[in-house]
Coordinates of N, CA and C in Angstrom, one line a residue:
M1 N 87.6 112.3 89.4 CA 86.5 111.9 90.2 C 86.2 113.1 91.2
N2 N 84.9 113.4 91.3 CA 84.5 114.5 92.2 C 84.5 113.9 93.6
L3 N 84.9 114.8 94.6 CA 85.0 114.4 95.9 C 83.7 113.9 96.5
K4 N 82.6 114.3 96.0 CA 81.3 113.8 96.4 C 81.2 112.4 96.1
Q5 N 81.7 112.0 94.9 CA 81.7 110.5 94.5 C 82.6 109.7 95.4
V6 N 83.8 110.3 95.7 CA 84.7 109.6 96.6 C 84.0 109.4 98.0
Q7 N 83.4 110.4 98.5 CA 82.7 110.3 99.8 C 81.6 109.2 99.7
K8 N 80.9 109.2 98.7 CA 79.8 108.2 98.5 C 80.4 106.8 98.4
T9 N 81.4 106.6 97.6 CA 82.1 105.3 97.3 C 82.6 104.8 98.6
L10 N 83.3 105.6 99.4 CA 83.9 105.1 100.7 C 82.9 105.2 101.9
D11 N 81.7 105.7 101.6 CA 80.8 105.9 102.7 C 81.5 106.6 103.9
A12 N 82.1 107.7 103.4 CA 83.0 108.5 104.3 C 82.3 109.6 105.0
T13 N 82.8 110.0 106.1 CA 82.3 111.2 106.8 C 83.3 112.3 106.7
I14 N 82.9 113.4 106.2 CA 83.7 114.6 106.0 C 83.9 115.3 107.3
L15 N 85.1 115.5 107.8 CA 85.4 116.1 109.1 C 85.8 117.5 109.0
S16 N 86.0 118.0 107.8 CA 86.4 119.4 107.6 C 85.3 120.4 107.3
T17 N 85.6 121.6 107.6 CA 84.6 122.7 107.3 C 84.9 123.4 106.0
T18 N 86.1 123.0 105.5 CA 86.5 123.5 104.2 C 85.5 123.1 103.1
P19 N 85.1 124.0 102.2 CA 84.1 123.6 101.2 C 84.7 122.5 100.3
W20 N 84.0 121.4 100.1 CA 84.5 120.3 99.4 C 83.7 119.7 98.3
E21 N 82.4 120.1 98.2 CA 81.5 119.5 97.2 C 82.0 119.6 95.8
D22 N 82.7 120.6 95.4 CA 83.1 120.8 94.0 C 84.6 120.5 93.8
V23 N 85.2 119.8 94.7 CA 86.6 119.5 94.6 C 86.8 118.2 93.8
D24 N 87.7 118.2 92.8 CA 88.0 117.0 92.0 C 89.2 116.4 92.5
V25 N 89.2 115.0 92.4 CA 90.4 114.2 92.8 C 90.8 113.5 91.6
H26 N 92.1 113.6 91.2 CA 92.6 113.0 89.9 C 93.4 111.7 90.1
S27 N 93.8 111.5 91.4 CA 94.6 110.3 91.7 C 94.6 110.1 93.2
A28 N 95.1 108.9 93.6 CA 95.1 108.6 95.0 C 96.4 107.7 95.4
C29 N 96.8 107.8 96.6 CA 97.9 107.0 97.1 C 97.5 106.5 98.5
G30 N 97.6 105.2 98.7 CA 97.3 104.6 100.0 C 98.6 104.3 100.7
C31 N 98.9 104.8 101.9 CA 100.2 104.6 102.5 C 100.2 105.0 104.0
D32 N 100.9 104.3 104.8 CA 101.0 104.6 106.2 C 102.4 105.1 106.5
L33 N 103.4 105.0 105.6 CA 104.7 105.5 105.8 C 104.9 106.8 105.1
M34 N 105.0 107.9 105.8 CA 105.1 109.2 105.2 C 106.4 109.4 104.4
S35 N 107.4 108.6 104.8 CA 108.6 108.7 104.0 C 108.4 108.2 102.6
D36 N 107.5 107.1 102.5 CA 107.2 106.6 101.1 C 106.3 107.6 100.3
V37 N 105.5 108.3 101.0 CA 104.7 109.4 100.3 C 105.7 110.4 99.8
L38 N 106.6 110.8 100.6 CA 107.6 111.8 100.1 C 108.5 111.3 98.9
A39 N 108.8 110.0 99.0 CA 109.7 109.4 98.0 C 108.9 109.0 96.7
F40 N 107.7 108.7 96.8 CA 107.0 108.0 95.6 C 105.8 108.7 95.0
V41 N 105.2 109.6 95.8 CA 104.0 110.3 95.2 C 104.5 111.3 94.2
K42 N 103.8 111.3 93.0 CA 104.4 112.1 91.9 C 103.7 113.4 91.7
D43 N 102.5 113.6 92.2 CA 101.8 114.9 92.0 C 100.6 115.0 93.0
Q44 N 100.0 116.1 92.8 CA 98.8 116.3 93.7 C 97.8 115.1 93.6
G45 N 97.2 114.8 94.7 CA 96.2 113.7 94.7 C 95.6 113.6 96.0
M46 N 95.1 112.4 96.3 CA 94.4 112.1 97.6 C 95.3 111.1 98.3
L47 N 95.4 111.3 99.6 CA 96.1 110.4 100.5 C 95.1 109.6 101.3
L48 N 95.2 108.3 101.3 CA 94.5 107.4 102.2 C 95.5 106.8 103.2
T49 N 95.2 106.9 104.5 CA 96.2 106.4 105.5 C 95.5 106.0 106.8
G50 N 96.1 105.1 107.5 CA 95.7 104.7 108.8 C 96.5 105.4 109.9
L51 N 97.5 106.2 109.5 CA 98.3 106.9 110.4 C 97.7 108.2 110.8
V52 N 97.5 108.4 112.1 CA 96.8 109.6 112.6 C 97.7 110.4 113.5
N53 N 98.4 111.3 112.9 CA 99.3 112.2 113.6 C 99.5 113.4 112.7
P54 N 100.1 114.5 113.3 CA 100.3 115.8 112.6 C 101.2 115.6 111.4
Q55 N 102.1 114.6 111.4 CA 103.0 114.4 110.3 C 102.3 114.1 109.0
V56 N 101.1 113.5 109.1 CA 100.3 113.2 107.9 C 100.0 114.5 107.2
I57 N 99.5 115.5 108.0 CA 99.1 116.8 107.4 C 100.4 117.5 106.9
R58 N 101.4 117.5 107.6 CA 102.7 118.2 107.2 C 103.2 117.6 105.9
T59 N 103.2 116.3 105.8 CA 103.6 115.6 104.6 C 102.7 115.9 103.4
A60 N 101.4 115.9 103.7 CA 100.5 116.2 102.6 C 100.7 117.6 102.1
E61 N 101.0 118.5 103.0 CA 101.3 119.9 102.6 C 102.5 120.0 101.7
M62 N 103.5 119.3 102.0 CA 104.8 119.3 101.2 C 104.5 118.7 99.8
M63 N 103.6 117.8 99.7 CA 103.3 117.1 98.4 C 102.1 117.7 97.7
D64 N 101.6 118.8 98.2 CA 100.4 119.5 97.6 C 99.2 118.6 97.5
I65 N 99.1 117.7 98.5 CA 97.9 116.9 98.7 C 96.8 117.6 99.5
R66 N 95.6 117.7 98.9 CA 94.6 118.5 99.5 C 93.5 117.7 100.2
V67 N 93.5 116.4 99.9 CA 92.4 115.5 100.5 C 93.1 114.4 101.2
I68 N 92.7 114.1 102.4 CA 93.2 113.0 103.2 C 92.0 112.2 103.8
A69 N 92.1 110.9 103.5 CA 91.1 110.0 104.1 C 91.7 109.1 105.1
F70 N 91.2 109.1 106.3 CA 91.7 108.2 107.4 C 90.9 107.0 107.3
V71 N 91.5 105.8 107.3 CA 90.8 104.5 107.1 C 90.6 103.8 108.4
R72 N 90.0 102.7 108.4 CA 89.7 101.9 109.6 C 89.0 102.6 110.7
G73 N 88.2 103.6 110.3 CA 87.3 104.3 111.2 C 88.1 105.3 112.1
K74 N 89.4 105.5 111.8 CA 90.2 106.4 112.6 C 89.7 107.9 112.5
V75 N 89.7 108.5 113.6 CA 89.3 109.9 113.6 C 90.4 110.8 114.2
P76 N 90.9 111.7 113.5 CA 92.0 112.5 114.0 C 91.6 113.5 115.1
S77 N 92.5 113.9 116.0 CA 92.2 114.8 117.1 C 91.8 116.2 116.5
Q78 N 91.3 117.0 117.4 CA 90.9 118.3 116.9 C 92.1 119.1 116.5
D79 N 93.3 118.9 117.2 CA 94.5 119.6 116.8 C 94.9 119.3 115.3
I80 N 94.8 118.0 115.0 CA 95.1 117.6 113.6 C 94.1 118.2 112.6
L81 N 92.8 118.2 113.0 CA 91.8 118.8 112.1 C 92.0 120.3 112.0
D82 N 92.4 121.0 113.0 CA 92.7 122.4 113.0 C 93.9 122.7 112.1
L83 N 94.9 121.9 112.2 CA 96.1 122.0 111.3 C 95.7 121.9 109.9
A84 N 94.9 120.8 109.6 CA 94.5 120.6 108.2 C 93.6 121.8 107.7
Q85 N 92.8 122.3 108.6 CA 91.9 123.4 108.2 C 92.7 124.6 107.9
S86 N 93.8 124.8 108.6 CA 94.6 126.0 108.4 C 95.4 125.9 107.1
M87 N 95.5 124.7 106.5 CA 96.1 124.5 105.2 C 95.1 124.2 104.1
D88 N 93.9 124.5 104.4 CA 92.8 124.3 103.4 C 92.7 122.9 102.9
M89 N 92.9 121.9 103.8 CA 92.8 120.5 103.4 C 91.4 120.0 103.8
I90 N 91.0 119.0 103.0 CA 89.7 118.3 103.3 C 90.1 116.9 104.0
V91 N 89.5 116.7 105.1 CA 89.8 115.4 105.9 C 88.5 114.7 106.0
M92 N 88.6 113.3 105.7 CA 87.4 112.5 105.9 C 87.9 111.2 106.6
T93 N 86.9 110.4 107.1 CA 87.2 109.1 107.6 C 86.2 108.1 107.1
T94 N 86.7 106.9 106.9 CA 85.9 105.8 106.4 C 86.2 104.5 107.3
S95 N 85.3 103.7 107.4 CA 85.5 102.5 108.2 C 86.2 101.4 107.4
Y96 N 86.3 101.5 106.1 CA 87.0 100.5 105.3 C 88.5 100.5 105.6
P97 N 89.1 99.3 105.6 CA 90.6 99.2 105.7 C 91.2 99.8 104.4
L98 N 92.5 100.1 104.6 CA 93.3 100.8 103.5 C 93.2 100.1 102.2
Y99 N 93.5 98.8 102.2 CA 93.5 98.0 100.9 C 92.1 98.1 100.2
T100 N 91.1 97.9 101.0 CA 89.7 97.9 100.5 C 89.3 99.2 99.9
A101 N 89.6 100.3 100.7 CA 89.3 101.6 100.3 C 90.0 102.0 99.0
C102 N 91.3 101.7 98.9 CA 92.0 102.0 97.6 C 91.4 101.2 96.5
G103 N 91.1 99.9 96.7 CA 90.5 99.1 95.6 C 89.1 99.6 95.2
M104 N 88.3 100.1 96.1 CA 87.0 100.6 95.8 C 87.2 101.9 94.9
L105 N 88.1 102.8 95.2 CA 88.3 104.0 94.4 C 88.9 103.6 93.0
Y106 N 89.8 102.7 93.0 CA 90.4 102.2 91.7 C 89.3 101.6 90.8
E107 N 88.4 100.8 91.4 CA 87.3 100.2 90.7 C 86.4 101.3 90.1
Q108 N 86.3 102.4 90.7 CA 85.5 103.5 90.2 C 86.2 104.4 89.2
G109 N 87.5 104.0 88.9 CA 88.2 104.7 87.9 C 89.3 105.7 88.4
L110 N 89.5 105.8 89.7 CA 90.5 106.7 90.2 C 91.9 106.0 90.1
P111 N 92.8 106.6 89.4 CA 94.1 105.9 89.2 C 95.0 106.1 90.4
G112 N 96.0 105.3 90.5 CA 97.1 105.5 91.5 C 97.9 106.7 91.3
N113 N 98.7 107.0 92.2 CA 99.5 108.3 92.2 C 100.9 108.0 92.7
V114 N 101.6 107.1 92.1 CA 102.9 106.7 92.6 C 103.9 106.7 91.4
R115 N 105.1 107.3 91.7 CA 106.2 107.2 90.7 C 106.8 105.8 90.8
K116 N 107.3 105.3 89.7 CA 107.9 103.9 89.8 C 109.3 104.1 90.4
E117 N 109.6 103.1 91.3 CA 110.9 103.1 91.9 C 112.0 102.9 90.9
Q118 N 113.1 103.6 91.1 CA 114.2 103.5 90.2 C 115.0 102.2 90.6
P119 N 115.5 101.4 89.6 CA 116.2 100.2 89.9 C 117.5 100.5 90.6

C-alpha cells in the first residue's frame, strides 16, 4: 500500500519533512508496548501507537520501521519529530483510536506484521 493511500485512509496529517509520497508500506503493527514491538514484529513495516515518547522512535529504528502513525490525535513534541527526521522516518497523526486505525488499514488490504508467539 502506498503511503499516500495510508494517509488518505486514516485521514492523517503528515508531520515529517522527509519525502513520503512514493513510500510503500507492506505491513503494519499496532502496539503501545515497545517491548512487544521488539519481541513480535517480524520485519520492516509501519507502527501505529498511542505512546508518544522518544522510545517509540528508538524502537522503530531497531526494527527498521520507517513509518510511525500516532493515534488518538496525539502529536509528538518537536524533539521527537527531530529525532525521527534524523533517522529518515515518516511520522503522521490520526484522530482514530488504535483499534479502528488498524482495522481500517487491514480492510484496505494492509496485512499485520507480527510473528506468532512461541508456545
